């Protein structure tokens, strides 16, 4: 699968590494070149410096052939905007988008994006941890 | 269960709301009073303004009687420091700590804290989403 990941923060770099290890062709886009330091030295995917909200950057990243687009910058609106472009302009089949704000998450889903909210998941996981006995290591 | 939550950001406020709905006695501590706006109006728990790394604040929050302490500020080191105080000074039975940095997570676990890393979970969840067909809503 050809996957473009927008945002090379902790989450983006981790996803890029996991997908590449599974044999996918991964391109990571970040506005700041130094963000790529988070990728392991062994990372063999493509690194593109640029703004993922800009179509020229997306085309350099290979959006026309991409099977999936994953938007995981720190900004909900940036993720949403780029996701919509990937979907509506380029017809990318799978578009996943991180959304911090639970209210926005509902809106984005209604607009047809696949969303992931770290807040909703995180809260549920920590409450579940508390309700279960601790694992002693 | 008497639970103290340090940090009333998106995650802390969500956890506080969930635990209160389950009938637990919840106290939320934040350094900024305006952070409490994230709690629902119906929230009946205690709000304490202060620095959770400061023992006077922790005592005002009722740390001596707490069954659990959950550290979810934005800072890994702050979460770690307060968690250690809760555990070692006050003997709180359950201490849960959010850690962004995967390297630190391993260290904190070795020191006996129960940790939750949004990065590790989030990356796995997004990769799983991608590998499965999208849910059409």
PDB file of C-alpha atoms in Angstrom:
ATOM      1  CA  UNK A   1       0.000   0.000   0.000  1.00  0.00           C
ATOM      2  CA  UNK A   2       1.265   3.516  -0.778  1.00  0.00           C
ATOM      3  CA  UNK A   3       0.715   5.616   2.321  1.00  0.00           C
ATOM      4  CA  UNK A   4       1.324   9.329   2.886  1.00  0.00           C
ATOM      5  CA  UNK A   5       1.651  10.470   6.477  1.00  0.00           C
ATOM      6  CA  UNK A   6       1.308  14.170   7.192  1.00  0.00           C
ATOM      7  CA  UNK A   7       3.049  15.165  10.416  1.00  0.00           C
ATOM      8  CA  UNK A   8       6.255  13.579  11.685  1.00  0.00           C
ATOM      9  CA  UNK A   9       5.674  14.069  15.391  1.00  0.00           C
ATOM     10  CA  UNK A  10       5.690  11.233  17.885  1.00  0.00           C
ATOM     11  CA  UNK A  11       2.572   9.624  16.479  1.00  0.00           C
ATOM     12  CA  UNK A  12       3.372  10.154  12.787  1.00  0.00           C
ATOM     13  CA  UNK A  13       6.917   8.842  13.075  1.00  0.00           C
ATOM     14  CA  UNK A  14       5.740   5.793  15.006  1.00  0.00           C
ATOM     15  CA  UNK A  15       3.035   4.981  12.454  1.00  0.00           C
ATOM     16  CA  UNK A  16       5.526   5.478   9.597  1.00  0.00           C
ATOM     17  CA  UNK A  17       7.968   3.072  11.209  1.00  0.00           C
ATOM     18  CA  UNK A  18       5.312   0.437  11.850  1.00  0.00           C
ATOM     19  CA  UNK A  19       3.912   0.606   8.317  1.00  0.00           C
ATOM     20  CA  UNK A  20       7.321   0.461   6.712  1.00  0.00           C
ATOM     21  CA  UNK A  21       8.206  -2.599   8.778  1.00  0.00           C
ATOM     22  CA  UNK A  22       5.046  -4.208   7.405  1.00  0.00           C
ATOM     23  CA  UNK A  23       6.327  -3.604   3.881  1.00  0.00           C
ATOM     24  CA  UNK A  24       4.269  -0.599   2.844  1.00  0.00           C
ATOM     25  CA  UNK A  25       5.663   2.276   0.750  1.00  0.00           C
ATOM     26  CA  UNK A  26       5.614   5.180   3.164  1.00  0.00           C
ATOM     27  CA  UNK A  27       6.086   8.904   2.507  1.00  0.00           C
ATOM     28  CA  UNK A  28       6.249  11.285   5.442  1.00  0.00           C
ATOM     29  CA  UNK A  29       5.503  14.986   5.020  1.00  0.00           C
ATOM     30  CA  UNK A  30       6.439  17.610   7.580  1.00  0.00           C
ATOM     31  CA  UNK A  31       6.778  21.349   7.465  1.00  0.00           C
ATOM     32  CA  UNK A  32       9.995  21.137   9.489  1.00  0.00           C
ATOM     33  CA  UNK A  33      12.913  19.081   8.260  1.00  0.00           C
ATOM     34  CA  UNK A  34      14.201  18.482  11.780  1.00  0.00           C
ATOM     35  CA  UNK A  35      11.009  16.528  12.548  1.00  0.00           C
ATOM     36  CA  UNK A  36      12.430  13.631  10.523  1.00  0.00           C
ATOM     37  CA  UNK A  37      14.990  13.015  13.285  1.00  0.00           C
ATOM     38  CA  UNK A  38      12.174  11.060  14.971  1.00  0.00           C
ATOM     39  CA  UNK A  39      12.348   8.410  12.245  1.00  0.00           C
ATOM     40  CA  UNK A  40      14.774   5.548  12.849  1.00  0.00           C
ATOM     41  CA  UNK A  41      17.988   5.598  10.842  1.00  0.00           C
ATOM     42  CA  UNK A  42      16.839   2.447   9.096  1.00  0.00           C
ATOM     43  CA  UNK A  43      13.731   4.182   7.726  1.00  0.00           C
ATOM     44  CA  UNK A  44      13.723   3.686   3.963  1.00  0.00           C
ATOM     45  CA  UNK A  45      10.621   5.695   3.079  1.00  0.00           C
ATOM     46  CA  UNK A  46      10.440   9.113   1.461  1.00  0.00           C
ATOM     47  CA  UNK A  47      10.735  12.357   3.418  1.00  0.00           C
ATOM     48  CA  UNK A  48       9.087  15.461   1.972  1.00  0.00           C
ATOM     49  CA  UNK A  49       9.549  18.878   3.545  1.00  0.00           C
ATOM     50  CA  UNK A  50       6.518  21.061   2.984  1.00  0.00           C
ATOM     51  CA  UNK A  51       3.054  22.028   4.071  1.00  0.00           C
ATOM     52  CA  UNK A  52       0.579  19.195   3.627  1.00  0.00           C
ATOM     53  CA  UNK A  53      -2.194  21.722   3.127  1.00  0.00           C
ATOM     54  CA  UNK A  54      -0.475  22.818  -0.087  1.00  0.00           C
ATOM     55  CA  UNK A  55      -1.315  20.810  -3.223  1.00  0.00           C
ATOM     56  CA  UNK A  56       2.193  21.188  -4.672  1.00  0.00           C
ATOM     57  CA  UNK A  57       3.579  19.480  -1.563  1.00  0.00           C
ATOM     58  CA  UNK A  58       0.957  16.759  -1.723  1.00  0.00           C
ATOM     59  CA  UNK A  59       1.791  16.096  -5.363  1.00  0.00           C
ATOM     60  CA  UNK A  60       5.509  15.901  -4.579  1.00  0.00           C
ATOM     61  CA  UNK A  61       4.578  13.374  -1.917  1.00  0.00           C
ATOM     62  CA  UNK A  62       2.806  11.304  -4.565  1.00  0.00           C
ATOM     63  CA  UNK A  63      -0.803  11.920  -3.603  1.00  0.00           C
ATOM     64  CA  UNK A  64      -2.014  10.952  -7.089  1.00  0.00           C
ATOM     65  CA  UNK A  65      -0.948   7.344  -6.549  1.00  0.00           C
ATOM     66  CA  UNK A  66      -1.577   7.115  -2.815  1.00  0.00           C
ATOM     67  CA  UNK A  67      -3.805   4.391  -1.414  1.00  0.00           C
ATOM     68  CA  UNK A  68      -4.039   6.038   1.979  1.00  0.00           C
ATOM     69  CA  UNK A  69      -3.500   9.431   3.613  1.00  0.00           C
ATOM     70  CA  UNK A  70      -3.000   9.798   7.354  1.00  0.00           C
ATOM     71  CA  UNK A  71      -3.171  13.291   8.881  1.00  0.00           C
ATOM     72  CA  UNK A  72      -1.551  13.458  12.302  1.00  0.00           C
ATOM     73  CA  UNK A  73      -0.231  16.989  12.776  1.00  0.00           C
ATOM     74  CA  UNK A  74      -0.931  18.740  16.081  1.00  0.00           C
ATOM     75  CA  UNK A  75      -3.707  20.834  14.516  1.00  0.00           C
ATOM     76  CA  UNK A  76      -7.234  19.478  14.099  1.00  0.00           C
ATOM     77  CA  UNK A  77      -8.081  22.008  11.422  1.00  0.00           C
ATOM     78  CA  UNK A  78      -4.924  21.327   9.443  1.00  0.00           C
ATOM     79  CA  UNK A  79      -5.587  17.602   9.612  1.00  0.00           C
ATOM     80  CA  UNK A  80      -9.154  18.122   8.535  1.00  0.00           C
ATOM     81  CA  UNK A  81      -8.327  20.452   5.664  1.00  0.00           C
ATOM     82  CA  UNK A  82      -5.615  18.225   4.209  1.00  0.00           C
ATOM     83  CA  UNK A  83      -7.803  15.137   4.663  1.00  0.00           C
ATOM     84  CA  UNK A  84     -10.613  16.734   2.720  1.00  0.00           C
ATOM     85  CA  UNK A  85      -8.249  17.668  -0.112  1.00  0.00           C
ATOM     86  CA  UNK A  86      -6.859  14.114  -0.208  1.00  0.00           C
ATOM     87  CA  UNK A  87     -10.361  12.721  -0.358  1.00  0.00           C
ATOM     88  CA  UNK A  88     -12.263  15.170  -2.502  1.00  0.00           C
ATOM     89  CA  UNK A  89      -9.582  16.465  -4.884  1.00  0.00           C
ATOM     90  CA  UNK A  90      -7.408  13.366  -5.257  1.00  0.00           C
ATOM     91  CA  UNK A  91      -9.900  10.610  -4.455  1.00  0.00           C
ATOM     92  CA  UNK A  92      -7.589   8.830  -2.017  1.00  0.00           C
ATOM     93  CA  UNK A  93      -9.477   5.727  -0.929  1.00  0.00           C
ATOM     94  CA  UNK A  94      -8.540   5.681   2.755  1.00  0.00           C
ATOM     95  CA  UNK A  95      -8.185   8.913   4.683  1.00  0.00           C
ATOM     96  CA  UNK A  96      -7.509   8.770   8.421  1.00  0.00           C
ATOM     97  CA  UNK A  97      -7.401  11.861  10.545  1.00  0.00           C
ATOM     98  CA  UNK A  98      -6.394  12.504  14.148  1.00  0.00           C
ATOM     99  CA  UNK A  99      -8.797  14.809  15.972  1.00  0.00           C
ATOM    100  CA  UNK A 100      -8.172  16.050  19.492  1.00  0.00           C
ATOM    101  CA  UNK A 101     -11.471  17.851  19.998  1.00  0.00           C
ATOM    102  CA  UNK A 102     -14.305  15.358  20.641  1.00  0.00           C
ATOM    103  CA  UNK A 103     -16.894  17.815  19.291  1.00  0.00           C
ATOM    104  CA  UNK A 104     -15.039  18.225  16.024  1.00  0.00           C
ATOM    105  CA  UNK A 105     -14.596  14.462  15.844  1.00  0.00           C
ATOM    106  CA  UNK A 106     -18.342  13.974  15.437  1.00  0.00           C
ATOM    107  CA  UNK A 107     -18.483  16.609  12.711  1.00  0.00           C
ATOM    108  CA  UNK A 108     -15.519  15.170  10.818  1.00  0.00           C
ATOM    109  CA  UNK A 109     -17.057  11.698  10.910  1.00  0.00           C
ATOM    110  CA  UNK A 110     -20.319  12.974   9.529  1.00  0.00           C
ATOM    111  CA  UNK A 111     -18.309  14.447   6.677  1.00  0.00           C
ATOM    112  CA  UNK A 112     -17.036  10.972   5.889  1.00  0.00           C
ATOM    113  CA  UNK A 113     -13.538  10.958   7.387  1.00  0.00           C
ATOM    114  CA  UNK A 114     -12.174   8.102   9.455  1.00  0.00           C
ATOM    115  CA  UNK A 115     -11.179   9.734  12.688  1.00  0.00           C
ATOM    116  CA  UNK A 116      -9.111   8.779  15.696  1.00  0.00           C
ATOM    117  CA  UNK A 117      -9.464  10.718  18.934  1.00  0.00           C
ATOM    118  CA  UNK A 118      -6.625  10.185  21.401  1.00  0.00           C
ATOM    119  CA  UNK A 119      -8.723  11.864  24.095  1.00  0.00           C
ATOM    120  CA  UNK A 120     -11.657   9.463  23.920  1.00  0.00           C
ATOM    121  CA  UNK A 121      -9.466   6.372  23.678  1.00  0.00           C
ATOM    122  CA  UNK A 122      -7.004   7.570  26.296  1.00  0.00           C
ATOM    123  CA  UNK A 123      -9.659   8.330  28.883  1.00  0.00           C
ATOM    124  CA  UNK A 124     -11.306   4.948  28.424  1.00  0.00           C
ATOM    125  CA  UNK A 125      -7.989   3.131  28.652  1.00  0.00           C
ATOM    126  CA  UNK A 126      -6.933   4.929  31.854  1.00  0.00           C
ATOM    127  CA  UNK A 127     -10.314   4.345  33.499  1.00  0.00           C
ATOM    128  CA  UNK A 128     -10.095   0.657  32.535  1.00  0.00           C
ATOM    129  CA  UNK A 129      -6.576   0.481  33.998  1.00  0.00           C
ATOM    130  CA  UNK A 130      -7.833   1.946  37.262  1.00  0.00           C
ATOM    131  CA  UNK A 131     -10.772  -0.461  37.478  1.00  0.00           C
ATOM    132  CA  UNK A 132      -8.494  -3.456  37.037  1.00  0.00           C
ATOM    133  CA  UNK A 133      -5.794  -4.517  39.401  1.00  0.00           C
ATOM    134  CA  UNK A 134      -2.338  -3.309  38.448  1.00  0.00           C
ATOM    135  CA  UNK A 135      -0.027  -5.586  36.544  1.00  0.00           C
ATOM    136  CA  UNK A 136       3.045  -6.141  38.688  1.00  0.00           C
ATOM    137  CA  UNK A 137       6.222  -6.215  36.669  1.00  0.00           C
TER     138      UNK A 137
ATOM    139  CA  UNK B   1     -12.894   5.203  45.389  1.00  0.00           C
ATOM    140  CA  UNK B   2     -11.273   8.569  46.216  1.00  0.00           C
ATOM    141  CA  UNK B   3      -9.379   9.666  43.143  1.00  0.00           C
ATOM    142  CA  UNK B   4      -7.164  12.709  42.598  1.00  0.00           C
ATOM    143  CA  UNK B   5      -6.569  13.770  39.011  1.00  0.00           C
ATOM    144  CA  UNK B   6      -3.685  16.134  38.338  1.00  0.00           C
ATOM    145  CA  UNK B   7      -4.193  18.103  35.123  1.00  0.00           C
ATOM    146  CA  UNK B   8      -7.576  19.261  33.844  1.00  0.00           C
ATOM    147  CA  UNK B   9      -6.808  19.224  30.135  1.00  0.00           C
ATOM    148  CA  UNK B  10      -8.833  17.266  27.617  1.00  0.00           C
ATOM    149  CA  UNK B  11      -7.775  13.902  29.020  1.00  0.00           C
ATOM    150  CA  UNK B  12      -7.986  14.821  32.711  1.00  0.00           C
ATOM    151  CA  UNK B  13     -11.411  16.411  32.402  1.00  0.00           C
ATOM    152  CA  UNK B  14     -12.719  13.441  30.458  1.00  0.00           C
ATOM    153  CA  UNK B  15     -11.425  10.944  33.006  1.00  0.00           C
ATOM    154  CA  UNK B  16     -12.833  13.039  35.865  1.00  0.00           C
ATOM    155  CA  UNK B  17     -16.257  13.085  34.242  1.00  0.00           C
ATOM    156  CA  UNK B  18     -16.265   9.351  33.578  1.00  0.00           C
ATOM    157  CA  UNK B  19     -15.162   8.452  37.099  1.00  0.00           C
ATOM    158  CA  UNK B  20     -17.684  10.763  38.714  1.00  0.00           C
ATOM    159  CA  UNK B  21     -20.476   9.249  36.635  1.00  0.00           C
ATOM    160  CA  UNK B  22     -19.395   5.869  37.986  1.00  0.00           C
ATOM    161  CA  UNK B  23     -19.887   7.173  41.515  1.00  0.00           C
ATOM    162  CA  UNK B  24     -16.304   7.836  42.568  1.00  0.00           C
ATOM    163  CA  UNK B  25     -15.256  10.830  44.691  1.00  0.00           C
ATOM    164  CA  UNK B  26     -13.124  12.848  42.285  1.00  0.00           C
ATOM    165  CA  UNK B  27     -10.813  15.801  42.978  1.00  0.00           C
ATOM    166  CA  UNK B  28      -9.220  17.602  40.061  1.00  0.00           C
ATOM    167  CA  UNK B  29      -6.072  19.674  40.520  1.00  0.00           C
ATOM    168  CA  UNK B  30      -4.841  22.192  37.980  1.00  0.00           C
ATOM    169  CA  UNK B  31      -2.429  25.082  38.129  1.00  0.00           C
ATOM    170  CA  UNK B  32      -4.827  27.234  36.104  1.00  0.00           C
ATOM    171  CA  UNK B  33      -8.350  27.856  37.329  1.00  0.00           C
ATOM    172  CA  UNK B  34      -9.670  28.374  33.796  1.00  0.00           C
ATOM    173  CA  UNK B  35      -8.818  24.732  33.008  1.00  0.00           C
ATOM    174  CA  UNK B  36     -11.881  23.692  35.018  1.00  0.00           C
ATOM    175  CA  UNK B  37     -14.105  25.085  32.254  1.00  0.00           C
ATOM    176  CA  UNK B  38     -13.523  21.735  30.535  1.00  0.00           C
ATOM    177  CA  UNK B  39     -15.524  19.975  33.256  1.00  0.00           C
ATOM    178  CA  UNK B  40     -19.265  19.686  32.621  1.00  0.00           C
ATOM    179  CA  UNK B  41     -21.511  22.000  34.623  1.00  0.00           C
ATOM    180  CA  UNK B  42     -22.946  18.960  36.357  1.00  0.00           C
ATOM    181  CA  UNK B  43     -19.529  17.960  37.734  1.00  0.00           C
ATOM    182  CA  UNK B  44     -19.901  17.570  41.492  1.00  0.00           C
ATOM    183  CA  UNK B  45     -16.300  16.765  42.387  1.00  0.00           C
ATOM    184  CA  UNK B  46     -13.749  19.019  44.038  1.00  0.00           C
ATOM    185  CA  UNK B  47     -11.634  21.522  42.092  1.00  0.00           C
ATOM    186  CA  UNK B  48      -8.280  22.527  43.577  1.00  0.00           C
ATOM    187  CA  UNK B  49      -6.155  25.273  42.029  1.00  0.00           C
ATOM    188  CA  UNK B  50      -2.471  24.652  42.601  1.00  0.00           C
ATOM    189  CA  UNK B  51       0.647  22.881  41.517  1.00  0.00           C
ATOM    190  CA  UNK B  52       0.372  19.123  41.926  1.00  0.00           C
ATOM    191  CA  UNK B  53       4.127  18.936  42.468  1.00  0.00           C
ATOM    192  CA  UNK B  54       3.669  20.887  45.694  1.00  0.00           C
ATOM    193  CA  UNK B  55       2.813  18.870  48.790  1.00  0.00           C
ATOM    194  CA  UNK B  56       0.606  21.625  50.252  1.00  0.00           C
ATOM    195  CA  UNK B  57      -1.563  21.432  47.134  1.00  0.00           C
ATOM    196  CA  UNK B  58      -1.645  17.647  47.261  1.00  0.00           C
ATOM    197  CA  UNK B  59      -2.725  17.757  50.904  1.00  0.00           C
ATOM    198  CA  UNK B  60      -5.491  20.253  50.133  1.00  0.00           C
ATOM    199  CA  UNK B  61      -6.610  17.836  47.438  1.00  0.00           C
ATOM    200  CA  UNK B  62      -6.850  15.100  50.082  1.00  0.00           C
ATOM    201  CA  UNK B  63      -3.865  12.984  49.120  1.00  0.00           C
ATOM    202  CA  UNK B  64      -3.727  11.423  52.599  1.00  0.00           C
ATOM    203  CA  UNK B  65      -7.049   9.655  52.016  1.00  0.00           C
ATOM    204  CA  UNK B  66      -6.743   9.059  48.277  1.00  0.00           C
ATOM    205  CA  UNK B  67      -7.112   5.579  46.847  1.00  0.00           C
ATOM    206  CA  UNK B  68      -5.746   6.596  43.477  1.00  0.00           C
ATOM    207  CA  UNK B  69      -3.701   9.364  41.875  1.00  0.00           C
ATOM    208  CA  UNK B  70      -3.765  10.003  38.128  1.00  0.00           C
ATOM    209  CA  UNK B  71      -1.150  12.351  36.643  1.00  0.00           C
ATOM    210  CA  UNK B  72      -2.155  13.639  33.211  1.00  0.00           C
ATOM    211  CA  UNK B  73      -0.572  17.067  32.778  1.00  0.00           C
ATOM    212  CA  UNK B  74       1.183  17.812  29.480  1.00  0.00           C
ATOM    213  CA  UNK B  75       4.591  17.297  31.076  1.00  0.00           C
ATOM    214  CA  UNK B  76       6.118  13.851  31.462  1.00  0.00           C
ATOM    215  CA  UNK B  77       8.500  15.007  34.162  1.00  0.00           C
ATOM    216  CA  UNK B  78       5.778  16.754  36.144  1.00  0.00           C
ATOM    217  CA  UNK B  79       3.605  13.656  35.930  1.00  0.00           C
ATOM    218  CA  UNK B  80       6.476  11.494  37.017  1.00  0.00           C
ATOM    219  CA  UNK B  81       7.543  13.700  39.921  1.00  0.00           C
ATOM    220  CA  UNK B  82       4.023  14.036  41.334  1.00  0.00           C
ATOM    221  CA  UNK B  83       3.383  10.328  40.861  1.00  0.00           C
ATOM    222  CA  UNK B  84       6.492   9.439  42.817  1.00  0.00           C
ATOM    223  CA  UNK B  85       5.470  11.756  45.661  1.00  0.00           C
ATOM    224  CA  UNK B  86       1.959  10.251  45.718  1.00  0.00           C
ATOM    225  CA  UNK B  87       3.428   6.777  45.848  1.00  0.00           C
ATOM    226  CA  UNK B  88       6.498   7.131  48.030  1.00  0.00           C
ATOM    227  CA  UNK B  89       5.528   9.925  50.429  1.00  0.00           C
ATOM    228  CA  UNK B  90       1.800   9.293  50.784  1.00  0.00           C
ATOM    229  CA  UNK B  91       1.588   5.603  49.944  1.00  0.00           C
ATOM    230  CA  UNK B  92      -1.290   6.012  47.492  1.00  0.00           C
ATOM    231  CA  UNK B  93      -2.172   2.490  46.376  1.00  0.00           C
ATOM    232  CA  UNK B  94      -2.810   3.140  42.696  1.00  0.00           C
ATOM    233  CA  UNK B  95      -0.762   5.691  40.788  1.00  0.00           C
ATOM    234  CA  UNK B  96      -1.326   6.081  37.051  1.00  0.00           C
ATOM    235  CA  UNK B  97       0.809   8.359  34.959  1.00  0.00           C
ATOM    236  CA  UNK B  98       0.574   9.533  31.348  1.00  0.00           C
ATOM    237  CA  UNK B  99       3.920   9.469  29.556  1.00  0.00           C
ATOM    238  CA  UNK B 100       4.375  10.817  26.033  1.00  0.00           C
ATOM    239  CA  UNK B 101       7.963   9.734  25.546  1.00  0.00           C
ATOM    240  CA  UNK B 102       8.213   5.974  24.876  1.00  0.00           C
ATOM    241  CA  UNK B 103      11.770   5.857  26.250  1.00  0.00           C
ATOM    242  CA  UNK B 104      10.718   7.454  29.523  1.00  0.00           C
ATOM    243  CA  UNK B 105       7.747   5.100  29.683  1.00  0.00           C
ATOM    244  CA  UNK B 106      10.016   2.115  30.076  1.00  0.00           C
ATOM    245  CA  UNK B 107      11.993   3.842  32.815  1.00  0.00           C
ATOM    246  CA  UNK B 108       8.870   4.932  34.709  1.00  0.00           C
ATOM    247  CA  UNK B 109       7.474   1.398  34.578  1.00  0.00           C
ATOM    248  CA  UNK B 110      10.673  -0.031  35.971  1.00  0.00           C
ATOM    249  CA  UNK B 111      10.287   2.404  38.844  1.00  0.00           C
ATOM    250  CA  UNK B 112       6.911   0.844  39.592  1.00  0.00           C
ATOM    251  CA  UNK B 113       4.469   3.334  38.114  1.00  0.00           C
ATOM    252  CA  UNK B 114       1.488   2.307  36.014  1.00  0.00           C
ATOM    253  CA  UNK B 115       1.959   4.183  32.787  1.00  0.00           C
ATOM    254  CA  UNK B 116      -0.154   5.001  29.778  1.00  0.00           C
ATOM    255  CA  UNK B 117       1.485   6.124  26.545  1.00  0.00           C
ATOM    256  CA  UNK B 118      -0.888   7.807  24.085  1.00  0.00           C
ATOM    257  CA  UNK B 119       1.782   7.488  21.388  1.00  0.00           C
ATOM    258  CA  UNK B 120       2.134   3.715  21.550  1.00  0.00           C
ATOM    259  CA  UNK B 121      -1.607   3.102  21.787  1.00  0.00           C
ATOM    260  CA  UNK B 122      -2.480   5.708  19.170  1.00  0.00           C
ATOM    261  CA  UNK B 123      -0.054   4.374  16.570  1.00  0.00           C
ATOM    262  CA  UNK B 124      -1.302   0.823  17.017  1.00  0.00           C
ATOM    263  CA  UNK B 125      -4.927   1.898  16.777  1.00  0.00           C
ATOM    264  CA  UNK B 126      -4.380   3.946  13.602  1.00  0.00           C
ATOM    265  CA  UNK B 127      -2.426   1.133  11.927  1.00  0.00           C
ATOM    266  CA  UNK B 128      -5.200  -1.297  12.871  1.00  0.00           C
ATOM    267  CA  UNK B 129      -7.797   1.085  11.421  1.00  0.00           C
ATOM    268  CA  UNK B 130      -5.873   1.239   8.161  1.00  0.00           C
ATOM    269  CA  UNK B 131      -5.509  -2.534   7.925  1.00  0.00           C
ATOM    270  CA  UNK B 132      -9.232  -3.040   8.349  1.00  0.00           C
ATOM    271  CA  UNK B 133     -11.875  -1.837   5.969  1.00  0.00           C
ATOM    272  CA  UNK B 134     -13.469   1.452   6.969  1.00  0.00           C
ATOM    273  CA  UNK B 135     -16.694   1.447   8.897  1.00  0.00           C
ATOM    274  CA  UNK B 136     -19.260   3.281   6.786  1.00  0.00           C
ATOM    275  CA  UNK B 137     -21.510   5.464   8.859  1.00  0.00           C
TER     276      UNK B 137
END
